[in-house]
mmCIF file of C-alpha atoms in Angstrom:
data_model
loop_
_atom_site.group_PDB
_atom_site.id
_atom_site.type_symbol
_atom_site.label_atom_id
_atom_site.label_comp_id
_atom_site.label_asym_id
_atom_site.label_seq_id
_atom_site.Cartn_x
_atom_site.Cartn_y
_atom_site.Cartn_z
ATOM 1 C CA UNK G 1 169.814 78.569 71.700
ATOM 2 C CA UNK G 2 167.439 81.524 72.998
ATOM 3 C CA UNK G 3 167.004 83.700 70.384
ATOM 4 C CA UNK G 4 167.135 87.503 70.470
ATOM 5 C CA UNK G 5 163.086 87.515 71.194
ATOM 6 C CA UNK G 6 163.518 85.516 74.297
ATOM 7 C CA UNK G 7 161.209 83.025 73.155
ATOM 8 C CA UNK G 8 160.295 80.017 74.845
ATOM 9 C CA UNK G 9 159.868 76.719 73.047
ATOM 10 C CA UNK G 10 159.162 73.115 74.108
ATOM 11 C CA UNK G 11 162.438 72.493 74.907
ATOM 12 C CA UNK G 12 162.914 75.351 77.101
ATOM 13 C CA UNK G 13 164.093 75.090 80.837
ATOM 14 C CA UNK G 14 161.700 77.091 82.999
ATOM 15 C CA UNK G 15 162.760 78.100 86.570
ATOM 16 C CA UNK G 16 160.906 80.039 89.037
ATOM 17 C CA UNK G 17 161.631 82.797 90.863
ATOM 18 C CA UNK G 18 159.158 82.693 93.853
ATOM 19 C CA UNK G 19 158.828 85.664 96.262
ATOM 20 C CA UNK G 20 156.132 88.129 97.687
ATOM 21 C CA UNK G 21 157.178 90.539 95.673
ATOM 22 C CA UNK G 22 159.373 88.559 93.330
ATOM 23 C CA UNK G 23 158.083 90.784 90.230
ATOM 24 C CA UNK G 24 159.763 94.052 91.152
ATOM 25 C CA UNK G 25 163.023 92.166 91.937
ATOM 26 C CA UNK G 26 165.700 92.168 89.758
ATOM 27 C CA UNK G 27 166.790 88.728 90.007
ATOM 28 C CA UNK G 28 164.669 87.179 87.365
ATOM 29 C CA UNK G 29 166.343 89.426 85.090
ATOM 30 C CA UNK G 30 170.068 89.503 85.705
ATOM 31 C CA UNK G 31 169.710 85.578 85.794
ATOM 32 C CA UNK G 32 167.995 85.586 82.285
ATOM 33 C CA UNK G 33 170.887 87.488 81.043
ATOM 34 C CA UNK G 34 173.413 85.146 82.155
ATOM 35 C CA UNK G 35 171.375 82.516 80.636
ATOM 36 C CA UNK G 36 171.385 85.063 77.346
ATOM 37 C CA UNK G 37 175.384 85.002 77.417
ATOM 38 C CA UNK G 38 175.926 81.591 78.012
ATOM 39 C CA UNK G 39 173.493 80.630 75.223
ATOM 40 C CA UNK G 40 170.782 78.287 77.457
ATOM 41 C CA UNK G 41 167.758 77.596 76.721
ATOM 42 C CA UNK G 42 166.466 78.484 79.793
ATOM 43 C CA UNK G 43 164.487 80.976 81.150
ATOM 44 C CA UNK G 44 163.640 82.418 85.074
ATOM 45 C CA UNK G 45 159.950 83.615 85.532
ATOM 46 C CA UNK G 46 159.303 85.924 88.478
ATOM 47 C CA UNK G 47 156.284 84.664 90.754
ATOM 48 C CA UNK G 48 154.570 86.900 93.075
ATOM 49 C CA UNK G 49 153.299 84.225 95.637
ATOM 50 C CA UNK G 50 151.461 85.452 98.936
ATOM 51 C CA UNK G 51 152.174 83.511 101.859
ATOM 52 C CA UNK G 52 148.594 81.934 101.730
ATOM 53 C CA UNK G 53 149.432 80.514 98.656
ATOM 54 C CA UNK G 54 152.970 79.130 99.180
ATOM 55 C CA UNK G 55 152.387 75.959 99.907
ATOM 56 C CA UNK G 56 149.983 75.122 97.270
ATOM 57 C CA UNK G 57 152.549 77.069 94.534
ATOM 58 C CA UNK G 58 155.726 74.827 95.382
ATOM 59 C CA UNK G 59 153.630 71.465 95.892
ATOM 60 C CA UNK G 60 152.264 71.858 92.379
ATOM 61 C CA UNK G 61 155.745 72.497 90.532
ATOM 62 C CA UNK G 62 155.877 68.504 90.759
ATOM 63 C CA UNK G 63 153.654 68.576 87.859
ATOM 64 C CA UNK G 64 154.302 71.932 86.410
ATOM 65 C CA UNK G 65 156.714 72.592 83.513
ATOM 66 C CA UNK G 66 158.891 74.479 85.994
ATOM 67 C CA UNK G 67 162.630 72.565 86.204
ATOM 68 C CA UNK G 68 162.981 74.192 89.907
ATOM 69 C CA UNK G 69 162.894 77.396 91.083
ATOM 70 C CA UNK G 70 164.583 79.737 93.327
ATOM 71 C CA UNK G 71 162.885 80.828 96.704
ATOM 72 C CA UNK G 72 162.791 84.857 97.634
ATOM 73 C CA UNK G 73 164.686 85.431 101.328
ATOM 74 C CA UNK G 74 160.895 85.538 103.319
ATOM 75 C CA UNK G 75 160.100 82.276 102.332
ATOM 76 C CA UNK G 76 163.490 80.372 102.689
ATOM 77 C CA UNK G 77 162.281 78.459 105.999
ATOM 78 C CA UNK G 78 158.881 78.053 104.748
ATOM 79 C CA UNK G 79 159.250 75.758 102.176
ATOM 80 C CA UNK G 80 161.408 73.175 103.893
ATOM 81 C CA UNK G 81 158.294 71.042 104.762
ATOM 82 C CA UNK G 82 157.264 70.818 101.617
ATOM 83 C CA UNK G 83 160.418 69.146 99.866
ATOM 84 C CA UNK G 84 160.930 65.574 99.307
ATOM 85 C CA UNK G 85 164.593 65.351 99.763
ATOM 86 C CA UNK G 86 166.754 67.652 101.032
ATOM 87 C CA UNK G 87 170.803 68.318 101.550
ATOM 88 C CA UNK G 88 172.461 67.800 104.485
ATOM 89 C CA UNK G 89 172.905 71.848 104.866
ATOM 90 C CA UNK G 90 169.129 72.370 104.041
ATOM 91 C CA UNK G 91 168.559 69.412 107.165
ATOM 92 C CA UNK G 92 170.681 71.167 109.972
ATOM 93 C CA UNK G 93 169.764 74.856 108.873
ATOM 94 C CA UNK G 94 166.539 74.783 108.521
ATOM 95 C CA UNK G 95 166.122 76.726 105.268
ATOM 96 C CA UNK G 96 166.162 76.305 101.343
ATOM 97 C CA UNK G 97 166.387 78.356 98.684
ATOM 98 C CA UNK G 98 166.724 76.742 95.722
ATOM 99 C CA UNK G 99 164.937 73.324 94.690
ATOM 100 C CA UNK G 100 165.546 71.404 91.937
ATOM 101 C CA UNK G 101 162.698 68.991 90.126
ATOM 102 C CA UNK G 102 163.271 65.370 90.159
ATOM 103 C CA UNK G 103 161.148 63.198 88.677
ATOM 104 C CA UNK G 104 158.127 64.873 90.109
ATOM 105 C CA UNK G 105 160.221 65.187 93.539
ATOM 106 C CA UNK G 106 161.229 68.101 95.090
ATOM 107 C CA UNK G 107 165.043 68.313 96.016
ATOM 108 C CA UNK G 108 166.216 71.339 97.735
ATOM 109 C CA UNK G 109 169.372 72.963 98.484
ATOM 110 C CA UNK G 110 171.370 76.060 99.600
ATOM 111 C CA UNK G 111 173.344 78.201 97.386
ATOM 112 C CA UNK G 112 172.702 82.302 99.070
ATOM 113 C CA UNK G 113 174.646 81.707 101.822
ATOM 114 C CA UNK G 114 177.691 79.979 100.030
ATOM 115 C CA UNK G 115 177.730 82.984 97.532
ATOM 116 C CA UNK G 116 177.964 85.447 100.927
ATOM 117 C CA UNK G 117 180.573 83.466 102.211
ATOM 118 C CA UNK G 118 182.810 83.868 98.720
ATOM 119 C CA UNK G 119 181.767 87.644 98.965
ATOM 120 C CA UNK G 120 183.438 87.922 102.213
ATOM 121 C CA UNK G 121 186.314 86.191 101.389
ATOM 122 C CA UNK G 122 186.747 88.099 98.237
ATOM 123 C CA UNK G 123 186.772 91.077 100.762
ATOM 124 C CA UNK G 124 189.531 89.861 102.711
ATOM 125 C CA UNK G 125 187.193 89.762 105.722
ATOM 126 C CA UNK G 126 188.304 87.025 108.495
ATOM 127 C CA UNK G 127 186.707 88.692 111.942
ATOM 128 C CA UNK G 128 183.043 87.992 111.736
ATOM 129 C CA UNK G 129 180.038 89.091 113.697
ATOM 130 C CA UNK G 130 176.914 87.359 113.617
ATOM 131 C CA UNK G 131 174.065 88.601 115.383
ATOM 132 C CA UNK G 132 171.347 86.100 115.801
ATOM 133 C CA UNK G 133 170.600 82.412 115.875
ATOM 134 C CA UNK G 134 168.373 82.087 112.752
ATOM 135 C CA UNK G 135 168.737 79.335 109.837
ATOM 136 C CA UNK G 136 171.025 81.806 107.927
ATOM 137 C CA UNK G 137 172.761 81.626 111.288
ATOM 138 C CA UNK G 138 173.224 77.898 111.315
ATOM 139 C CA UNK G 139 173.999 77.911 107.574
ATOM 140 C CA UNK G 140 176.709 80.165 107.678
ATOM 141 C CA UNK G 141 178.450 78.582 110.704
ATOM 142 C CA UNK G 142 178.529 75.471 109.200
ATOM 143 C CA UNK G 143 180.234 77.270 106.097
ATOM 144 C CA UNK G 144 182.495 79.278 108.687
ATOM 145 C CA UNK G 145 185.438 77.441 107.991
ATOM 146 C CA UNK G 146 188.710 80.006 108.047
ATOM 147 C CA UNK G 147 186.600 82.962 109.608
ATOM 148 C CA UNK G 148 187.126 84.034 112.961
ATOM 149 C CA UNK G 149 183.568 84.304 114.412
ATOM 150 C CA UNK G 150 181.661 85.786 117.472
ATOM 151 C CA UNK G 151 178.027 85.487 118.137
ATOM 152 C CA UNK G 152 176.008 88.044 119.536
ATOM 153 C CA UNK G 153 172.469 87.644 120.773
ATOM 154 C CA UNK G 154 169.887 88.984 123.861
ATOM 155 C CA UNK G 155 169.961 85.753 125.027
ATOM 156 C CA UNK G 156 172.858 83.927 126.386
ATOM 157 C CA UNK G 157 171.540 80.391 127.101
ATOM 158 C CA UNK G 158 169.705 80.063 123.543
ATOM 159 C CA UNK G 159 173.000 81.366 122.273
ATOM 160 C CA UNK G 160 174.703 78.648 124.064
ATOM 161 C CA UNK G 161 172.364 76.199 122.771
ATOM 162 C CA UNK G 162 172.694 77.285 119.355
ATOM 163 C CA UNK G 163 176.360 76.986 118.883
ATOM 164 C CA UNK G 164 175.911 73.707 120.394
ATOM 165 C CA UNK G 165 173.485 72.734 117.800
ATOM 166 C CA UNK G 166 176.144 73.768 115.666
ATOM 167 C CA UNK G 167 178.574 72.028 116.833
ATOM 168 C CA UNK G 168 181.276 75.409 117.365
ATOM 169 C CA UNK G 169 184.274 74.602 119.986
ATOM 170 C CA UNK G 170 184.803 77.186 122.482
ATOM 171 C CA UNK G 171 182.500 79.736 121.000
ATOM 172 C CA UNK G 172 183.043 83.446 121.790
ATOM 173 C CA UNK G 173 179.426 83.992 122.593
ATOM 174 C CA UNK G 174 178.284 87.359 123.371
ATOM 175 C CA UNK G 175 175.568 89.498 124.919
ATOM 176 C CA UNK G 176 173.520 91.948 122.987
ATOM 177 C CA UNK G 177 170.551 94.215 124.485
ATOM 178 C CA UNK G 178 168.926 97.172 125.066
ATOM 179 C CA UNK G 179 170.958 99.403 127.089
ATOM 180 C CA UNK G 180 174.040 98.023 125.981
ATOM 181 C CA UNK G 181 176.964 100.174 124.617
ATOM 182 C CA UNK G 182 178.727 97.426 121.751
ATOM 183 C CA UNK G 183 181.487 98.953 119.913
ATOM 184 C CA UNK G 184 181.647 96.012 116.581
ATOM 185 C CA UNK G 185 184.099 98.544 114.433
ATOM 186 C CA UNK G 186 187.561 95.790 115.283
ATOM 187 C CA UNK G 187 184.943 93.450 112.896
ATOM 188 C CA UNK G 188 185.619 93.181 109.148
ATOM 189 C CA UNK G 189 181.787 92.302 108.638
ATOM 190 C CA UNK G 190 178.686 92.236 110.612
ATOM 191 C CA UNK G 191 175.925 89.567 109.670
ATOM 192 C CA UNK G 192 172.674 90.650 110.773
ATOM 193 C CA UNK G 193 170.816 86.991 111.165
ATOM 194 C CA UNK G 194 168.363 88.098 113.510
ATOM 195 C CA UNK G 195 164.798 89.731 114.099
ATOM 196 C CA UNK G 196 165.425 92.592 116.735
ATOM 197 C CA UNK G 197 163.460 95.568 115.752
ATOM 198 C CA UNK G 198 166.414 98.143 117.240
ATOM 199 C CA UNK G 199 170.055 98.100 116.913
ATOM 200 C CA UNK G 200 170.576 101.060 118.413
ATOM 201 C CA UNK G 201 173.003 99.581 121.425
ATOM 202 C CA UNK G 202 175.608 99.086 118.530
ATOM 203 C CA UNK G 203 177.789 102.732 118.655
ATOM 204 C CA UNK G 204 180.440 101.867 115.829
ATOM 205 C CA UNK G 205 179.905 99.324 112.967
ATOM 206 C CA UNK G 206 182.604 98.299 110.297
ATOM 207 C CA UNK G 207 183.296 98.929 107.061
ATOM 208 C CA UNK G 208 180.893 95.981 105.438
ATOM 209 C CA UNK G 209 177.665 95.027 107.011
ATOM 210 C CA UNK G 210 175.339 92.530 105.230
ATOM 211 C CA UNK G 211 171.533 91.073 106.259
ATOM 212 C CA UNK G 212 169.505 88.527 103.572
ATOM 213 C CA UNK G 213 166.685 90.961 103.761
ATOM 214 C CA UNK G 214 165.033 92.176 100.563
ATOM 215 C CA UNK G 215 163.908 96.089 100.320
ATOM 216 C CA UNK G 216 160.394 95.235 101.146
ATOM 217 C CA UNK G 217 161.453 93.570 104.872
ATOM 218 C CA UNK G 218 162.363 95.876 107.770
ATOM 219 C CA UNK G 219 166.106 95.780 108.654
ATOM 220 C CA UNK G 220 167.634 96.687 111.372
ATOM 221 C CA UNK G 221 170.956 96.599 110.435
ATOM 222 C CA UNK G 222 170.038 98.904 107.422
ATOM 223 C CA UNK G 223 168.464 101.722 109.672
ATOM 224 C CA UNK G 224 171.254 101.296 112.105
ATOM 225 C CA UNK G 225 174.120 101.776 109.357
ATOM 226 C CA UNK G 226 172.318 104.777 107.623
ATOM 227 C CA UNK G 227 172.334 106.444 110.910
ATOM 228 C CA UNK G 228 176.078 105.223 111.844
ATOM 229 C CA UNK G 229 176.822 106.258 107.817
ATOM 230 C CA UNK G 230 178.728 103.259 106.821
ATOM 231 C CA UNK G 231 177.817 100.993 104.331
ATOM 232 C CA UNK G 232 174.925 98.522 104.314
ATOM 233 C CA UNK G 233 174.064 95.413 101.637
ATOM 234 C CA UNK G 234 170.651 93.889 101.675
ATOM 235 C CA UNK G 235 169.771 90.620 99.569
ATOM 236 C CA UNK G 236 168.699 92.680 96.498
ATOM 237 C CA UNK G 237 171.932 94.718 96.753
ATOM 238 C CA UNK G 238 173.925 91.287 96.692
ATOM 239 C CA UNK G 239 171.700 90.769 93.859
ATOM 240 C CA UNK G 240 174.524 90.199 90.771
ATOM 241 C CA UNK G 241 176.287 87.964 93.026
ATOM 242 C CA UNK G 242 173.435 85.910 94.231
ATOM 243 C CA UNK G 243 172.407 85.297 90.502
ATOM 244 C CA UNK G 244 175.836 84.103 89.828
ATOM 245 C CA UNK G 245 176.286 81.556 91.962
ATOM 246 C CA UNK G 246 172.165 80.693 91.554
ATOM 247 C CA UNK G 247 172.938 79.991 87.788
ATOM 248 C CA UNK G 248 176.373 77.740 88.913
ATOM 249 C CA UNK G 249 173.620 76.033 90.983
ATOM 250 C CA UNK G 250 170.973 75.545 88.184
ATOM 251 C CA UNK G 251 173.740 74.265 85.806
ATOM 252 C CA UNK G 252 175.733 72.010 88.146
#
């Protein structure tokens, strides 16, 4: 059991939180509070890692004292190539947000998109609009059972190829491009998984709007939600739920 001073002993399991600005995120502090509440001899350490140093840092986990690491949203795609083993969801989506070290091998999995799916169910959201075709969109599509999902992208051919890849039959495909006037208020939630610089073509948004970008990353959805005076939830605003899910993933 960790003592009140949060001292690390030889038996303490150490985990890293790897991100470009990990030290300014609440993630490590929140999950360490959960460790303490559950009397776990474990601690998460924020690790500020530049993109140029990511490969070296994660590769060296095999020989380090870390038992694993949580990966911040900006690096979830980059770490996949470093893994020795990966879950099917990681392989199919092309992203990884948690790494376990097992006998000096690194195994990757996903927990954040599952947490997002759980959050939407708690909000009784069923009609979902997904913008973009990146790995987050792929991962959510694989976990979208129970949701009525519509897909939006600026290129319909790429969108068709995406839905074929994620094996969505009779998908509701929609073009979303500059100069259009789009009303998304009929949806329960919008998930922006795009890299679009502007969402000015959206005239109305629903009550719930999410992306998985942290506060250091530019968010077109945040900008448009503020302009339309509706709620917006970023990765950082979602930290408490993510930490609960991350804790369960570490403990299982």
